[in-house]
mmCIF file of C-alpha atoms in Angstrom:
data_model
loop_
_atom_site.group_PDB
_atom_site.id
_atom_site.type_symbol
_atom_site.label_atom_id
_atom_site.label_comp_id
_atom_site.label_asym_id
_atom_site.label_seq_id
_atom_site.Cartn_x
_atom_site.Cartn_y
_atom_site.Cartn_z
ATOM 1 C CA MET A 26 86.516 84.252 154.656
ATOM 2 C CA VAL A 27 90.036 84.773 153.375
ATOM 3 C CA LYS A 28 90.847 82.397 150.534
ATOM 4 C CA PRO A 29 93.485 79.840 151.588
ATOM 5 C CA GLN A 30 96.915 80.324 150.009
ATOM 6 C CA THR A 31 98.746 77.420 151.637
ATOM 7 C CA ARG A 32 98.107 73.752 152.297
ATOM 8 C CA GLN A 33 97.882 74.432 156.039
ATOM 9 C CA GLU A 34 95.377 77.279 155.526
ATOM 10 C CA LEU A 35 93.305 75.029 153.249
ATOM 11 C CA LEU A 36 93.197 72.257 155.846
ATOM 12 C CA ILE A 37 92.307 74.646 158.665
ATOM 13 C CA ALA A 38 89.629 76.469 156.646
ATOM 14 C CA SER A 39 88.059 73.246 155.366
ATOM 15 C CA ARG A 40 87.929 71.610 158.778
ATOM 16 C CA THR A 41 86.775 74.760 160.560
ATOM 17 C CA LYS A 42 83.983 75.537 158.096
ATOM 18 C CA PHE A 43 82.840 71.895 158.030
ATOM 19 C CA ASP A 44 82.696 71.866 161.830
ATOM 20 C CA GLU A 45 80.770 75.153 161.795
ATOM 21 C CA LEU A 46 78.329 73.727 159.259
ATOM 22 C CA THR A 47 77.892 70.529 161.301
ATOM 23 C CA THR A 48 77.274 72.537 164.476
ATOM 24 C CA LEU A 49 74.670 74.646 162.691
ATOM 25 C CA ILE A 50 72.890 71.552 161.342
ATOM 26 C CA ASN A 51 72.886 69.890 164.757
ATOM 27 C CA ALA A 52 71.477 73.058 166.340
ATOM 28 C CA LEU A 53 68.449 73.215 164.049
ATOM 29 C CA PRO A 54 65.202 72.725 165.973
ATOM 30 C CA ALA A 55 63.724 69.249 166.061
ATOM 31 C CA GLY A 56 61.580 68.593 163.023
ATOM 32 C CA SER A 57 62.970 71.508 161.018
ATOM 33 C CA LYS A 58 65.584 69.492 159.124
ATOM 34 C CA THR A 59 62.987 68.340 156.603
ATOM 35 C CA LYS A 60 61.132 71.660 156.284
ATOM 36 C CA GLU A 61 61.168 73.624 153.051
ATOM 37 C CA PHE A 62 63.014 76.939 152.983
ATOM 38 C CA SER A 63 60.719 79.982 152.833
ATOM 39 C CA PHE A 64 63.129 81.844 150.539
ATOM 40 C CA LYS A 65 63.686 81.298 146.829
ATOM 41 C CA GLY A 66 66.525 79.403 145.289
ATOM 42 C CA ARG A 67 67.479 76.129 143.667
ATOM 43 C CA ASP A 68 68.038 74.391 146.991
ATOM 44 C CA ARG A 69 64.716 74.122 148.794
ATOM 45 C CA ASN A 70 65.721 72.392 152.018
ATOM 46 C CA LEU A 71 68.624 71.073 154.072
ATOM 47 C CA ARG A 72 68.830 67.855 152.045
ATOM 48 C CA ASP A 73 69.245 69.849 148.818
ATOM 49 C CA VAL A 74 72.099 71.864 150.339
ATOM 50 C CA LEU A 75 73.848 68.707 151.558
ATOM 51 C CA VAL A 76 73.367 66.994 148.188
ATOM 52 C CA HIS A 77 74.790 70.036 146.421
ATOM 53 C CA LEU A 78 77.903 69.995 148.601
ATOM 54 C CA SER A 79 78.602 66.266 148.329
ATOM 55 C CA ALA A 80 77.815 66.040 144.603
ATOM 56 C CA TRP A 81 80.205 68.858 143.706
ATOM 57 C CA GLN A 82 82.850 67.393 145.993
ATOM 58 C CA ALA A 83 82.428 64.051 144.235
ATOM 59 C CA LEU A 84 82.959 65.807 140.884
ATOM 60 C CA TYR A 85 86.088 67.512 142.252
ATOM 61 C CA LEU A 86 87.429 64.233 143.657
ATOM 62 C CA HIS A 87 86.867 62.312 140.423
ATOM 63 C CA TRP A 88 88.527 65.049 138.365
ATOM 64 C CA SER A 89 91.493 65.654 140.655
ATOM 65 C CA THR A 90 92.166 62.020 141.573
ATOM 66 C CA THR A 91 92.028 60.784 137.992
ATOM 67 C CA ASN A 92 94.249 63.589 136.741
ATOM 68 C CA LEU A 93 96.703 63.248 139.650
ATOM 69 C CA GLN A 94 97.088 59.549 138.839
ATOM 70 C CA GLY A 95 97.905 60.490 135.250
ATOM 71 C CA GLU A 96 95.514 57.888 133.865
ATOM 72 C CA GLN A 97 93.980 60.343 131.448
ATOM 73 C CA ARG A 98 93.154 63.996 131.336
ATOM 74 C CA VAL A 99 89.529 64.283 132.380
ATOM 75 C CA ARG A 100 87.256 67.295 132.330
ATOM 76 C CA PHE A 101 85.919 68.643 135.579
ATOM 77 C CA LEU A 102 82.323 68.890 134.393
ATOM 78 C CA PRO A 103 80.467 65.970 132.830
ATOM 79 C CA LYS A 104 80.194 65.967 129.067
ATOM 80 C CA GLY A 105 77.527 68.354 127.839
ATOM 81 C CA TYR A 106 78.110 70.915 130.614
ATOM 82 C CA THR A 107 80.233 74.037 130.736
ATOM 83 C CA TRP A 108 80.891 76.458 133.566
ATOM 84 C CA GLN A 109 78.217 78.653 132.008
ATOM 85 C CA THR A 110 75.675 75.830 132.276
ATOM 86 C CA SER A 111 76.819 74.505 135.653
ATOM 87 C CA SER A 112 73.594 75.734 137.273
ATOM 88 C CA LYS A 113 71.711 73.245 135.081
ATOM 89 C CA LEU A 114 74.000 70.492 136.363
ATOM 90 C CA SER A 115 73.312 71.575 139.956
ATOM 91 C CA GLU A 116 69.576 71.415 139.279
ATOM 92 C CA GLN A 117 69.904 67.951 137.744
ATOM 93 C CA LEU A 118 71.907 66.731 140.748
ATOM 94 C CA ARG A 119 69.233 68.129 143.074
ATOM 95 C CA GLN A 120 66.429 66.403 141.161
ATOM 96 C CA LEU A 121 68.267 63.072 141.035
ATOM 97 C CA ASN A 122 68.518 62.987 144.837
ATOM 98 C CA GLN A 123 64.964 63.826 145.902
ATOM 99 C CA ASP A 124 64.468 60.373 147.438
ATOM 100 C CA LEU A 125 67.520 60.721 149.670
ATOM 101 C CA SER A 126 66.945 61.370 153.369
ATOM 102 C CA VAL A 127 68.663 64.215 155.211
ATOM 103 C CA ASP A 128 70.686 61.663 157.190
ATOM 104 C CA GLU A 129 71.821 59.867 154.023
ATOM 105 C CA ALA A 130 72.744 63.183 152.402
ATOM 106 C CA PHE A 131 74.766 64.179 155.463
ATOM 107 C CA LYS A 132 76.576 60.809 155.475
ATOM 108 C CA ARG A 133 77.514 61.357 151.821
ATOM 109 C CA LEU A 134 78.868 64.792 152.693
ATOM 110 C CA GLN A 135 80.869 63.410 155.620
ATOM 111 C CA ASN A 136 82.348 60.810 153.274
ATOM 112 C CA THR A 137 83.345 63.259 150.532
ATOM 113 C CA HIS A 138 84.661 65.704 153.151
ATOM 114 C CA ARG A 139 86.925 62.987 154.622
ATOM 115 C CA LYS A 140 88.219 62.131 151.150
ATOM 116 C CA MET A 141 88.920 65.780 150.394
ATOM 117 C CA ILE A 142 90.843 66.230 153.656
ATOM 118 C CA ARG A 143 92.857 63.057 152.992
ATOM 119 C CA GLN A 144 93.769 64.386 149.557
ATOM 120 C CA PHE A 145 94.807 67.796 150.920
ATOM 121 C CA GLU A 146 96.942 66.092 153.572
ATOM 122 C CA SER A 147 98.642 63.901 150.973
ATOM 123 C CA LEU A 148 99.594 66.696 148.581
ATOM 124 C CA GLN A 149 102.624 68.916 148.920
ATOM 125 C CA GLN A 150 102.254 72.684 149.098
ATOM 126 C CA GLU A 151 103.691 73.073 145.580
ATOM 127 C CA LYS A 152 101.150 70.746 144.008
ATOM 128 C CA LEU A 153 98.284 72.617 145.624
ATOM 129 C CA PHE A 154 99.303 76.251 145.263
ATOM 130 C CA THR A 155 101.882 76.638 142.493
ATOM 131 C CA HIS A 156 100.397 78.192 139.356
ATOM 132 C CA ASN A 157 100.864 76.076 136.220
ATOM 133 C CA PHE A 158 102.047 73.079 138.268
ATOM 134 C CA PHE A 159 99.403 70.981 136.485
ATOM 135 C CA ASN A 160 98.325 71.799 132.946
ATOM 136 C CA TRP A 161 94.831 70.421 133.657
ATOM 137 C CA THR A 162 94.023 73.120 136.238
ATOM 138 C CA GLY A 163 94.226 75.903 133.669
ATOM 139 C CA SER A 164 95.003 79.337 135.073
ATOM 140 C CA SER A 165 93.968 78.270 138.593
ATOM 141 C CA THR A 166 95.869 76.161 141.091
ATOM 142 C CA LEU A 167 94.587 72.831 142.345
ATOM 143 C CA GLY A 168 94.300 74.520 145.738
ATOM 144 C CA ASP A 169 91.952 77.113 144.244
ATOM 145 C CA TYR A 170 89.602 74.321 143.171
ATOM 146 C CA ALA A 171 90.081 72.493 146.462
ATOM 147 C CA SER A 172 89.144 75.596 148.431
ATOM 148 C CA LEU A 173 86.174 76.348 146.193
ATOM 149 C CA PHE A 174 84.640 72.911 146.735
ATOM 150 C CA SER A 175 85.388 72.685 150.445
ATOM 151 C CA ALA A 176 85.779 75.763 152.678
ATOM 152 C CA GLU A 177 84.197 78.271 150.295
ATOM 153 C CA ARG A 178 81.246 75.998 149.512
ATOM 154 C CA TYR A 179 80.778 75.293 153.220
ATOM 155 C CA GLU A 180 80.626 79.045 153.811
ATOM 156 C CA TRP A 181 77.854 79.282 151.175
ATOM 157 C CA ALA A 182 75.927 76.468 152.903
ATOM 158 C CA ILE A 183 76.367 78.101 156.306
ATOM 159 C CA ARG A 184 74.841 81.348 154.992
ATOM 160 C CA ARG A 185 71.873 79.425 153.524
ATOM 161 C CA LEU A 186 71.244 77.609 156.782
ATOM 162 C CA GLN A 187 71.653 80.750 158.887
ATOM 163 C CA HIS A 188 68.987 82.371 156.708
ATOM 164 C CA PHE A 189 66.788 79.316 157.229
ATOM 165 C CA ARG A 190 67.367 79.378 160.997
ATOM 166 C CA HIS A 191 66.554 83.097 161.100
ATOM 167 C CA ASP A 192 63.296 82.461 159.230
ATOM 168 C CA LEU A 193 62.390 79.667 161.658
ATOM 169 C CA ALA A 194 62.964 81.997 164.594
ATOM 170 C CA GLN A 195 60.666 84.625 163.077
ATOM 171 C CA LYS A 196 57.677 82.288 162.878
ATOM 172 C CA PRO A 197 55.504 82.155 165.981
ATOM 173 C CA LEU A 198 55.333 78.829 167.768
ATOM 174 C CA VAL A 199 52.090 76.967 167.365
ATOM 175 C CA THR A 200 50.799 75.644 170.669
ATOM 176 C CA GLN A 201 48.179 72.962 171.006
#
């Protein structure tokens, strides 16, 4: 995937990758949506992947919305975490949502996705992709963060679920 460089590219990539992810989820065989992945990794099933996506989008939305409103300058990561320890945050978010159903996790993702798209639509090209437009984005643009937590993260999820689907196809069907 080519990293978006304009507002229009960001909107297209985010919508396209979300639709691709949704299609992949809907195409999973009946009963497989709650199965554990056979491969290693932090995320052990579809719910964990969906929780990961929506939780990181919620972090992005809190950070960007608060800073865009100028209320205060807030950090992206919760206190006690750095980018070097972000994997520990991801693990904590996964553990906190173990009681969530796949359907509830998907509804959360749909909600954060809609909010992200609304934000992208409301922002001008300059605010999204001009370096140093906001001092709180550091050396990156807001669009870089927006892409990372939408289209690029969807691409990661798609690869995980394609691997899962491939593994499901390799297992012989059990007949009774």
